[in-house]
Tab-separated table of C-alpha atoms and ligand atoms in Angstrom:
chain	number	residue	atom	x	y	z
L	451	MET	CA	-0.068	0.057	-0.226
L	452	GLU	CA	1.336	3.646	-0.927
L	453	MET	CA	2.359	5.645	2.011
L	454	ARG	CA	-0.084	8.129	3.106
L	455	GLU	CA	1.405	11.749	2.961
L	456	GLN	CA	2.187	13.519	5.883
L	457	TRP	CA	2.641	17.135	6.946
L	458	ARG	CA	6.393	18.143	7.127
L	459	SER	CA	6.029	19.939	10.326
L	460	ARG	CA	3.614	20.779	13.209
L	461	TRP	CA	3.281	24.495	12.153
L	462	GLY	CA	2.413	23.442	8.680
L	463	PHE	CA	-0.567	21.590	9.738
L	464	VAL	CA	-1.532	24.305	12.282
L	465	LEU	CA	-1.194	27.252	9.474
L	466	ALA	CA	-2.898	25.006	6.914
L	467	ALA	CA	-5.876	24.604	9.388
L	468	ALA	CA	-5.805	28.263	10.420
L	469	GLY	CA	-5.453	29.095	6.516
L	470	SER	CA	-8.976	27.323	6.275
L	471	ALA	CA	-10.358	28.889	8.817
L	472	VAL	CA	-9.432	32.500	8.135
L	473	GLY	CA	-11.536	33.258	5.118
L	474	LEU	CA	-13.974	35.217	3.767
L	475	GLY	CA	-16.459	34.215	6.949
L	476	ASN	CA	-13.915	36.445	9.090
L	477	LEU	CA	-13.119	39.485	6.722
L	478	TRP	CA	-16.448	39.872	5.609
L	479	GLY	CA	-19.113	37.876	7.135
L	480	PHE	CA	-18.162	38.539	10.939
L	481	SER	CA	-18.542	42.522	10.414
L	482	TYR	CA	-21.625	41.804	8.351
L	483	LYS	CA	-23.095	39.629	11.018
L	484	ALA	CA	-22.078	41.543	13.883
L	485	SER	CA	-23.814	44.779	12.404
L	486	GLN	CA	-26.839	42.878	11.801
L	487	GLY	CA	-26.864	40.518	15.190
L	488	GLY	CA	-26.622	44.050	17.314
L	489	GLY	CA	-22.874	44.312	17.758
L	490	ALA	CA	-21.823	43.087	21.348
L	491	ALA	CA	-24.627	40.682	21.814
L	492	PHE	CA	-23.523	39.208	18.560
L	493	ILE	CA	-19.981	38.686	19.480
L	494	LEU	CA	-20.376	37.714	23.170
L	495	LEU	CA	-22.336	34.752	21.758
L	496	TYR	CA	-20.069	33.651	18.992
L	497	LEU	CA	-17.084	34.029	21.540
L	498	LEU	CA	-19.030	31.953	24.065
L	499	ILE	CA	-19.991	29.380	21.608
L	500	VAL	CA	-16.519	29.013	20.216
L	501	LEU	CA	-14.917	28.276	23.537
L	502	VAL	CA	-17.460	25.864	24.975
L	503	VAL	CA	-19.237	24.080	22.083
L	504	CYS	CA	-16.881	24.305	19.306
L	505	LEU	CA	-13.349	23.603	20.705
L	506	PRO	CA	-14.392	20.152	22.112
L	507	VAL	CA	-16.011	19.427	18.561
L	508	LEU	CA	-12.827	20.955	16.460
L	509	VAL	CA	-10.793	18.281	18.795
L	510	ALA	CA	-12.820	15.607	17.914
L	511	GLU	CA	-13.301	15.987	14.080
L	512	MET	CA	-9.275	16.090	14.312
L	513	VAL	CA	-9.249	12.980	16.307
L	514	LEU	CA	-11.672	11.186	13.737
L	515	GLY	CA	-9.070	11.824	10.946
L	516	ARG	CA	-5.998	10.970	12.906
L	517	SER	CA	-7.277	8.041	14.228
L	518	THR	CA	-8.781	6.208	11.508
L	519	GLY	CA	-6.032	7.969	8.665
L	520	SER	CA	-8.774	8.375	6.501
L	521	SER	CA	-10.560	10.609	4.253
L	522	PRO	CA	-13.809	12.356	5.447
L	523	LEU	CA	-16.007	9.917	3.463
L	524	LEU	CA	-14.481	6.972	4.751
L	525	ALA	CA	-13.640	8.158	8.269
L	526	PRO	CA	-16.637	7.995	10.157
L	527	VAL	CA	-17.705	4.278	8.701
L	528	LYS	CA	-13.792	3.158	9.949
L	529	ALA	CA	-14.823	4.769	13.289
L	530	GLY	CA	-18.271	4.051	13.827
L	531	GLY	CA	-19.493	1.275	11.286
L	532	LYS	CA	-21.302	1.158	8.170
L	533	LEU	CA	-24.448	2.792	9.945
L	534	TRP	CA	-22.360	6.126	10.061
L	535	GLN	CA	-21.700	6.394	6.056
L	536	PRO	CA	-24.262	9.260	5.425
L	537	MET	CA	-22.326	11.326	7.581
L	538	GLY	CA	-19.101	10.929	5.076
L	539	TRP	CA	-21.297	11.827	2.229
L	540	ILE	CA	-22.925	14.918	4.265
L	541	PHE	CA	-19.339	16.013	4.549
L	542	VAL	CA	-18.536	15.775	0.780
L	543	ILE	CA	-21.913	17.033	-0.429
L	544	ALA	CA	-21.606	19.837	2.198
L	545	SER	CA	-18.235	21.012	1.184
L	546	CYS	CA	-19.075	20.891	-2.804
L	547	ALA	CA	-22.149	23.325	-2.310
L	548	ILE	CA	-20.166	25.534	-0.136
L	549	LEU	CA	-17.368	25.820	-2.291
L	550	SER	CA	-19.692	26.473	-5.298
L	551	PHE	CA	-20.958	29.633	-4.118
L	552	TYR	CA	-17.609	30.117	-2.181
L	553	ALA	CA	-15.828	30.229	-5.369
L	554	VAL	CA	-18.220	33.232	-6.973
L	555	LEU	CA	-17.460	35.256	-4.094
L	556	MET	CA	-13.944	34.764	-4.471
L	557	GLY	CA	-14.572	35.739	-8.127
L	558	TRP	CA	-16.173	39.354	-6.911
L	559	THR	CA	-12.947	39.658	-4.885
L	560	ALA	CA	-10.991	39.466	-7.672
L	561	ASP	CA	-13.009	41.360	-9.945
L	562	THR	CA	-13.161	44.205	-6.753
L	563	PHE	CA	-9.355	43.925	-6.687
L	564	PHE	CA	-8.822	44.585	-10.464
L	565	HIS	CA	-11.161	46.913	-10.904
L	566	SER	CA	-9.625	48.996	-7.852
L	567	LEU	CA	-6.180	48.468	-9.282
L	568	PHE	CA	-6.939	49.424	-12.856
L	569	PHE	CA	-9.958	51.652	-12.916
L	570	GLY	CA	-10.271	53.482	-9.693
L	571	LEU	CA	-12.789	53.345	-6.885
L	572	PRO	CA	-16.480	54.544	-7.591
L	573	GLN	CA	-16.997	58.248	-6.257
L	574	SER	CA	-20.889	58.361	-6.136
L	575	ILE	CA	-24.211	56.390	-6.054
L	576	GLU	CA	-24.208	56.101	-9.523
L	577	GLU	CA	-20.995	55.035	-9.888
L	578	ALA	CA	-21.212	52.422	-7.181
L	579	LYS	CA	-24.218	51.157	-9.049
L	580	ALA	CA	-22.010	50.416	-11.826
L	581	PHE	CA	-19.294	49.384	-10.271
L	582	LYS	CA	-21.561	46.513	-8.539
L	583	ASP	CA	-22.910	45.848	-11.873
L	584	SER	CA	-19.552	45.346	-13.377
L	585	VAL	CA	-17.944	43.318	-9.819
L	586	SER	CA	-21.334	40.986	-9.715
L	587	ASN	CA	-22.885	40.782	-13.071
L	588	GLY	CA	-21.907	39.167	-16.682
L	589	SER	CA	-19.108	37.493	-17.775
L	590	SER	CA	-16.498	38.827	-15.333
L	591	VAL	CA	-18.277	36.916	-12.509
L	592	PHE	CA	-17.477	33.518	-14.624
L	593	LEU	CA	-13.942	34.711	-15.241
L	594	GLY	CA	-13.354	35.392	-11.450
L	595	GLN	CA	-14.986	31.992	-10.651
L	596	LEU	CA	-13.084	30.148	-12.675
L	597	LEU	CA	-9.908	31.888	-11.877
L	598	SER	CA	-10.702	31.102	-8.162
L	599	LEU	CA	-11.312	27.546	-9.189
L	600	GLY	CA	-8.446	26.837	-11.037
L	601	LEU	CA	-6.249	28.492	-8.508
L	602	THR	CA	-7.537	26.336	-5.901
L	603	ALA	CA	-7.173	23.112	-7.816
L	604	ALA	CA	-3.276	24.015	-9.017
L	605	VAL	CA	-2.636	24.255	-5.487
L	606	VAL	CA	-4.522	21.223	-4.500
L	607	SER	CA	-3.105	18.955	-7.393
L	608	ALA	CA	0.375	19.869	-5.844
L	609	GLY	CA	-0.607	17.775	-2.779
L	610	ILE	CA	-0.271	18.196	0.711
L	611	ARG	CA	3.332	19.035	1.466
L	612	GLY	CA	3.996	20.615	-2.467
L	613	GLY	CA	0.762	22.435	-2.233
L	614	ILE	CA	-1.359	23.364	0.733
L	615	GLU	CA	1.428	23.345	3.326
L	616	LYS	CA	3.700	25.513	1.052
L	617	ILE	CA	0.952	28.441	0.346
L	618	ALA	CA	-0.337	28.273	3.995
L	619	LYS	CA	3.568	28.971	5.223
L	620	TRP	CA	4.060	32.090	3.530
L	621	SER	CA	0.147	33.267	3.161
L	622	MET	CA	-0.521	33.332	6.761
L	623	PRO	CA	1.901	35.533	7.963
L	624	LEU	CA	1.489	37.886	5.015
L	625	LEU	CA	-2.432	38.112	5.876
L	626	PHE	CA	-1.708	38.641	9.875
L	627	GLY	CA	1.061	41.566	8.728
L	628	LEU	CA	-1.510	43.184	6.261
L	629	VAL	CA	-4.753	43.240	8.735
L	630	ILE	CA	-2.569	44.549	11.524
L	631	ILE	CA	-1.368	46.990	9.476
L	632	LEU	CA	-5.016	48.152	7.833
L	633	ALA	CA	-6.449	47.935	11.522
L	634	ILE	CA	-3.526	50.671	12.427
L	635	TRP	CA	-4.380	52.541	9.492
L	636	SER	CA	-8.316	52.466	10.430
L	637	SER	CA	-7.500	53.619	13.919
L	638	THR	CA	-6.157	56.780	12.711
L	639	LEU	CA	-9.276	57.848	11.108
L	640	PRO	CA	-11.118	60.999	12.898
L	641	ASP	CA	-14.131	58.902	13.598
L	642	ALA	CA	-12.401	55.772	14.324
L	643	TRP	CA	-14.147	55.472	18.177
L	644	LEU	CA	-17.358	55.833	16.564
L	645	GLY	CA	-16.820	52.852	14.457
L	646	TYR	CA	-15.464	50.581	17.725
L	647	LYS	CA	-18.608	51.770	19.495
L	648	GLU	CA	-20.928	50.564	16.824
L	649	PHE	CA	-18.859	47.122	16.552
L	650	LEU	CA	-17.684	45.993	20.100
L	651	LEU	CA	-19.352	48.042	22.342
L	652	LYS	CA	-22.900	48.633	21.090
L	653	TRP	CA	-25.133	46.734	23.713
L	654	ASP	CA	-28.582	45.666	23.500
L	655	SER	CA	-29.356	42.594	25.471
L	656	SER	CA	-32.570	41.775	23.713
L	657	LYS	CA	-30.602	41.001	20.923
L	658	PHE	CA	-28.418	38.285	23.190
L	659	PHE	CA	-31.766	36.010	22.931
L	660	ALA	CA	-32.950	37.329	19.840
L	661	PRO	CA	-33.438	34.075	17.205
L	662	LYS	CA	-31.563	35.691	14.502
L	663	THR	CA	-28.901	36.809	16.710
L	664	ILE	CA	-28.654	32.966	17.848
L	665	ARG	CA	-28.451	31.753	14.275
L	666	LEU	CA	-25.925	34.205	12.901
L	667	ALA	CA	-23.700	33.040	15.944
L	668	PHE	CA	-24.003	29.653	15.548
L	669	GLY	CA	-23.630	29.725	11.824
L	670	GLN	CA	-20.498	31.921	11.994
L	671	ALA	CA	-18.468	29.807	14.637
L	672	PHE	CA	-18.926	26.604	12.620
L	673	PHE	CA	-18.491	28.526	9.233
L	674	SER	CA	-15.628	30.656	10.422
L	675	LEU	CA	-13.886	27.236	12.294
L	676	SER	CA	-14.236	25.444	9.035
L	677	LEU	CA	-16.038	22.892	11.499
L	678	GLY	CA	-18.647	19.997	10.766
L	679	ILE	CA	-17.557	19.305	7.373
L	680	GLY	CA	-14.986	16.973	7.441
L	681	ILE	CA	-12.157	19.409	6.647
L	682	MET	CA	-10.476	18.771	9.934
L	683	VAL	CA	-10.706	15.117	9.294
L	684	ALA	CA	-8.841	15.602	5.848
L	685	TYR	CA	-6.027	17.557	7.384
L	686	SER	CA	-5.637	15.635	10.744
L	687	SER	CA	-5.374	12.308	8.474
L	688	TYR	CA	-2.144	13.425	7.282
L	689	LEU	CA	-0.847	14.048	10.746
L	690	ASN	CA	1.254	11.830	13.197
L	691	LYS	CA	1.202	11.510	16.991
L	692	LYS	CA	3.554	14.416	18.218
L	693	ASN	CA	0.871	17.011	17.618
L	694	GLN	CA	-1.123	17.831	20.593
L	695	LEU	CA	-4.331	18.456	19.113
L	696	PRO	CA	-6.091	20.444	22.155
L	697	LYS	CA	-3.553	22.841	22.203
L	698	GLU	CA	-3.353	22.957	18.413
L	699	ALA	CA	-7.107	23.590	18.227
L	700	LEU	CA	-6.888	26.402	21.042
L	701	ILE	CA	-4.122	28.068	18.642
L	702	ILE	CA	-6.123	27.960	15.535
L	703	SER	CA	-9.475	29.029	16.762
L	704	GLY	CA	-7.646	31.786	18.601
L	705	MET	CA	-6.296	32.968	14.971
L	706	ASP	CA	-9.246	32.844	13.490
L	707	THR	CA	-11.202	35.073	15.970
L	708	ALA	CA	-8.265	37.649	15.776
L	709	VAL	CA	-8.511	38.085	12.624
L	710	ALA	CA	-11.963	38.430	12.599
L	711	ILE	CA	-12.115	41.128	15.248
L	712	LEU	CA	-9.182	42.718	13.403
L	713	ALA	CA	-11.146	42.862	10.329
L	714	GLY	CA	-13.792	44.229	12.115
L	715	MET	CA	-11.550	46.911	13.464
L	716	VAL	CA	-10.641	47.490	9.953
L	717	THR	CA	-14.153	47.954	8.645
L	718	PHE	CA	-16.270	49.765	11.254
L	719	PRO	CA	-14.099	52.707	11.378
L	720	ILE	CA	-14.602	53.084	7.568
L	721	VAL	CA	-18.024	53.057	7.956
L	722	ALA	CA	-18.347	55.348	10.646
L	723	ASN	CA	-15.733	57.792	8.754
L	724	PHE	CA	-17.713	57.765	5.625
L	725	SER	CA	-21.236	57.088	6.526
L	726	GLU	CA	-22.285	59.675	4.257
L	727	VAL	CA	-21.187	58.223	1.227
L	728	ILE	CA	-21.841	54.698	2.789
L	729	LYS	CA	-24.874	54.492	4.134
L	730	PRO	CA	-26.930	55.302	0.844
L	731	VAL	CA	-25.046	53.031	-0.901
L	732	ILE	CA	-26.215	50.386	1.361
L	733	GLU	CA	-29.413	51.625	1.515
L	734	GLU	CA	-29.911	51.674	-2.077
L	735	ASP	CA	-29.302	47.707	-2.267
L	736	LYS	CA	-31.864	47.199	0.974
L	737	GLY	CA	-28.960	46.516	2.946
L	738	SER	CA	-27.597	43.475	1.143
L	739	PHE	CA	-25.122	41.478	2.568
L	740	ILE	CA	-23.139	41.902	-1.061
L	741	THR	CA	-22.814	45.418	-1.314
L	742	THR	CA	-21.734	46.400	2.096
L	743	PHE	CA	-18.338	45.079	1.400
L	744	PHE	CA	-17.804	44.791	-1.938
L	745	VAL	CA	-19.092	48.137	-3.126
L	746	ALA	CA	-19.983	50.431	0.167
L	747	LEU	CA	-16.386	50.359	1.171
L	748	PRO	CA	-14.667	51.319	-1.619
L	749	THR	CA	-16.973	54.088	-2.501
L	750	GLY	CA	-16.311	55.210	0.896
L	751	LEU	CA	-12.356	54.926	0.677
L	752	SER	CA	-12.734	56.888	-2.325
L	753	SER	CA	-13.011	60.377	-0.589
L	754	LEU	CA	-9.095	59.751	0.243
L	755	GLY	CA	-7.895	59.624	-3.201
L	756	ILE	CA	-4.531	57.675	-3.911
L	757	THR	CA	-4.886	56.422	-0.401
L	758	GLY	CA	-8.133	54.897	-0.109
L	759	GLN	CA	-7.344	53.217	-3.490
L	760	ILE	CA	-4.236	51.727	-2.043
L	761	ILE	CA	-6.206	50.475	1.046
L	762	THR	CA	-8.675	49.128	-1.056
L	763	VAL	CA	-6.305	47.299	-2.883
L	764	LEU	CA	-4.760	45.949	0.168
L	765	LEU	CA	-8.015	44.973	1.532
L	766	PHE	CA	-8.893	43.035	-1.388
L	767	SER	CA	-5.711	41.170	-2.045
L	768	LEU	CA	-5.779	39.972	1.744
L	769	THR	CA	-9.392	38.907	1.451
L	770	PHE	CA	-8.257	36.900	-1.795
L	771	ILE	CA	-5.363	35.183	-0.207
L	772	ALA	CA	-7.626	34.489	2.848
L	773	ALA	CA	-10.342	32.778	0.743
L	774	LEU	CA	-7.811	30.790	-1.446
L	775	THR	CA	-6.564	29.304	1.463
L	776	SER	CA	-10.224	27.997	2.746
L	777	ALA	CA	-11.046	26.966	-0.913
L	778	ILE	CA	-8.134	24.758	-0.711
L	779	SER	CA	-9.452	23.157	2.151
L	780	LEU	CA	-12.887	22.534	1.145
L	781	LEU	CA	-11.507	21.073	-2.264
L	782	GLU	CA	-9.221	18.712	-0.350
L	783	VAL	CA	-12.491	17.042	0.871
L	784	PRO	CA	-14.190	15.469	-2.397
L	785	VAL	CA	-10.931	15.063	-3.388
L	786	SER	CA	-9.065	12.628	-0.671
L	787	SER	CA	-12.629	11.145	-0.693
L	788	LEU	CA	-12.203	10.104	-4.238
L	789	ILE	CA	-8.719	9.166	-3.822
L	790	ASP	CA	-8.999	7.148	-0.640
L	791	GLY	CA	-12.933	5.466	-1.699
L	792	PHE	CA	-12.690	4.860	-5.549
L	793	GLY	CA	-8.921	4.504	-5.806
L	794	TRP	CA	-8.528	7.582	-8.119
L	795	ASN	CA	-5.135	9.480	-8.716
L	796	ARG	CA	-4.908	12.787	-7.408
L	797	ASN	CA	-5.109	14.800	-10.511
L	798	LYS	CA	-8.116	13.384	-11.770
L	799	ALA	CA	-9.860	13.661	-8.596
L	800	VAL	CA	-9.215	17.106	-9.148
L	801	ILE	CA	-10.188	18.021	-12.153
L	802	PHE	CA	-13.285	15.880	-11.703
L	803	SER	CA	-14.213	17.706	-8.758
L	804	THR	CA	-13.306	21.137	-9.868
L	805	LEU	CA	-15.727	20.702	-12.981
L	806	PHE	CA	-18.677	19.473	-10.864
L	807	ILE	CA	-18.244	22.460	-8.381
L	808	PHE	CA	-18.069	24.843	-11.173
L	809	VAL	CA	-21.368	23.729	-13.006
L	810	ILE	CA	-23.071	23.731	-9.302
L	811	GLY	CA	-21.709	26.980	-8.663
L	812	VAL	CA	-23.560	28.319	-11.857
L	813	PRO	CA	-26.954	29.578	-10.321
L	814	SER	CA	-24.868	31.207	-7.522
L	815	ALA	CA	-23.307	33.162	-10.312
L	816	LEU	CA	-26.223	34.210	-11.735
L	817	SER	CA	-28.114	34.891	-8.982
L	818	GLY	CA	-26.869	36.963	-5.533
L	819	LYS	CA	-30.259	35.907	-3.917
L	820	PHE	CA	-29.687	32.376	-4.605
L	821	LEU	CA	-25.932	32.492	-3.282
L	822	GLY	CA	-27.516	34.310	0.114
L	823	LYS	CA	-29.990	31.092	0.218
L	824	MET	CA	-26.806	29.030	-0.332
L	825	PHE	CA	-24.875	30.761	2.358
L	826	ALA	CA	-27.723	30.312	5.253
L	827	TYR	CA	-28.466	26.577	4.284
L	828	SER	CA	-25.051	25.679	4.121
L	829	GLU	CA	-24.562	26.961	8.153
L	830	VAL	CA	-27.333	24.561	8.640
L	831	LEU	CA	-25.591	21.470	7.267
L	832	LEU	CA	-22.206	22.624	9.256
L	833	LEU	CA	-24.343	22.339	12.267
L	834	ILE	CA	-25.836	19.161	11.438
L	835	GLY	CA	-22.389	17.808	10.758
L	836	GLY	CA	-21.128	19.089	13.906
L	837	PHE	CA	-23.986	17.503	16.055
L	838	PHE	CA	-23.173	14.147	14.515
L	839	ILE	CA	-19.205	14.542	15.370
L	840	SER	CA	-20.284	15.014	18.639
L	841	ILE	CA	-22.403	12.215	18.795
L	842	LEU	CA	-19.900	9.614	17.039
L	843	LEU	CA	-17.218	10.628	19.477
L	844	GLY	CA	-18.937	11.336	22.415
L	845	TRP	CA	-21.064	8.506	22.419
L	846	PHE	CA	-20.166	5.552	20.296
L	847	VAL	CA	-16.379	5.507	19.837
L	848	THR	CA	-15.132	7.203	22.920
L	849	ARG	CA	-12.130	5.183	22.661
L	850	ASN	CA	-10.978	6.759	19.890
L	851	TYR	CA	-10.836	10.104	21.698
L	852	ASP	CA	-9.540	9.098	24.706
L	853	GLN	CA	-6.688	6.813	23.216
L	854	ASP	CA	-5.716	9.297	20.684
L	855	LEU	CA	-5.525	12.365	22.949
L	856	ALA	CA	-3.414	10.060	25.435
L	857	GLU	CA	-1.057	9.074	22.422
L	858	CYS	CA	-0.268	12.926	22.025
L	859	ASN	CA	0.225	13.443	25.580
L	860	SER	CA	-2.396	15.830	26.357
L	861	GLN	CA	-3.123	16.479	30.141
L	862	ILE	CA	-5.546	14.459	31.901
L	863	GLY	CA	-7.483	17.477	32.934
L	864	VAL	CA	-7.983	18.928	29.529
L	865	ARG	CA	-8.997	15.473	28.387
L	866	ARG	CA	-11.463	15.026	31.163
L	867	TYR	CA	-12.882	18.275	30.514
L	868	LEU	CA	-12.815	18.342	26.541
L	869	LYS	CA	-14.673	14.707	26.908
L	870	PHE	CA	-17.322	16.140	29.098
L	871	MET	CA	-17.811	18.928	27.276
L	872	LEU	CA	-18.271	16.717	23.966
L	873	ARG	CA	-21.052	14.559	25.822
L	874	TRP	CA	-23.090	16.614	27.456
L	875	VAL	CA	-22.786	20.190	26.510
L	876	SER	CA	-21.923	20.220	22.727
L	877	PRO	CA	-24.762	17.991	21.254
L	878	ILE	CA	-27.265	19.735	23.392
L	879	ALA	CA	-26.183	23.151	22.704
L	880	ILE	CA	-26.026	22.224	18.899
L	881	GLY	CA	-29.430	20.507	18.478
L	882	PHE	CA	-30.523	23.867	20.207
L	883	GLY	CA	-28.838	26.251	17.378
L	884	LEU	CA	-30.185	23.913	14.984
L	885	PHE	CA	-33.355	24.131	16.191
L	886	VAL	CA	-33.303	28.125	16.571
L	887	SER	CA	-31.495	28.271	13.094
L	888	VAL	CA	-34.101	26.188	11.056
L	889	TYR	CA	-37.225	27.995	13.085
L	890	ASP	CA	-35.489	31.657	12.115
L	891	LEU	CA	-34.660	30.482	8.673
L	892	LEU	CA	-38.286	29.081	7.812
L	893	LYS	CA	-40.111	32.046	9.258
L	894	PRO	CA	-41.799	34.522	6.555
L	895	ALA	CA	-39.417	37.207	5.777
L	896	ALA	CA	-35.872	36.110	7.302
L	897	THR	CA	-32.850	37.198	5.358
P	388	PFF	N1	-13.598	28.968	7.281
P	388	PFF	C1	-13.621	29.871	6.093
P	388	PFF	C2	-14.254	31.099	5.925
P	388	PFF	O1	-14.975	31.512	7.133
P	388	PFF	O2	-14.254	31.436	4.949
P	388	PFF	C3	-14.152	29.183	5.067
P	388	PFF	C4	-14.830	27.833	5.026
P	388	PFF	C5	-14.204	26.506	5.148
P	388	PFF	C6	-16.404	27.963	5.560
P	388	PFF	C7	-15.000	25.589	5.276
P	388	PFF	C8	-17.259	26.978	5.581
P	388	PFF	C9	-16.609	25.741	5.545
P	388	PFF	F1	-17.430	24.783	5.959
């Protein structure tokens, strides 16, 4: 049998996993949802969910990959038996579905980048409308989607060490550097403080218990951590026993949350400073989640002339790099599953999966509304995946969890805590999150 490829180093794995976690969800989704979910109420709920509910599941997903050494399609069967086969399929279907619209969003990011670089920024509502049309309609959308999927496929076909690990090692430090520089720049804007207040300090306790805030916070936590979809199973299947998974899970979620908050510290001061220009652009499109980031920010920044243009170009190049390392991880799920389950070689698996994902992404490329729905429902799939992971490892194959963590020398106290949470807290909390999310999505006039 061929030897399974392994990460070159411990940091290679951590950076690749963090690369998967840090993506459009952090740079654009977090700020958008914070503004929809009442600022601090959303952030507090999100942090609570990450720390209490998601961390044990993240470790469980990693254990599932490492202890079985299998792809997301086969790992549940190898651990729990034939009955768990549907879980493997949920992973594969969910990752293809998410990448199908994610690639469209990446395409918009690339379009915004090129447009800002070569043609400048929109200066008025009319120009903003034209900017939006050129970025999100017509052939440029397909071009962007194709370019994004092509780049993603190229990295994945180069394999774990030669592709995924290599790109994570240079892109993650670059990304951190850029987001910190931009956050510092934003803090120098005259109305920066107003932006922070709106983002981090606005407190409305009624929002804390609102179904919409609960849905947004659960969805964001799972989406942002790339959790419940088998990505961590795939990445951890290339690990050896040296990695201390609980510690690494903490580092990965810490990096992910830090970038989300830093990104908010970039965007909120911009919105606060240029609100006369930005607010009408957002309102023009009924607060569309797409317009705010891709159109309103560049329009606001245009007031600063060349500085605004440089900031926009930097912001969107940063966003594209972050999205690329996430898209790679999404593609690795079907690719590793086809290699593992059907004996295909990597190139064949990459070509087939990429073409399939391109085709199912066409409706999202044609309609922003459809894309929004895909986004909202995909988060429900992640919660379902997370729920079953906690049931499988917390109740059915607890030995995998115990043994795997004992073998990598995690402290006994940490192990006991994680196992308790995985059995008793995560499934109940995720079940609750699922119930509220479905209720909120199905009620009339949900966004
Ligand atoms: N975590 C990435 C983001 O926040 O953009 C992308 C992502 C990967 C989302 C995997 C969802 C997912 F299941």
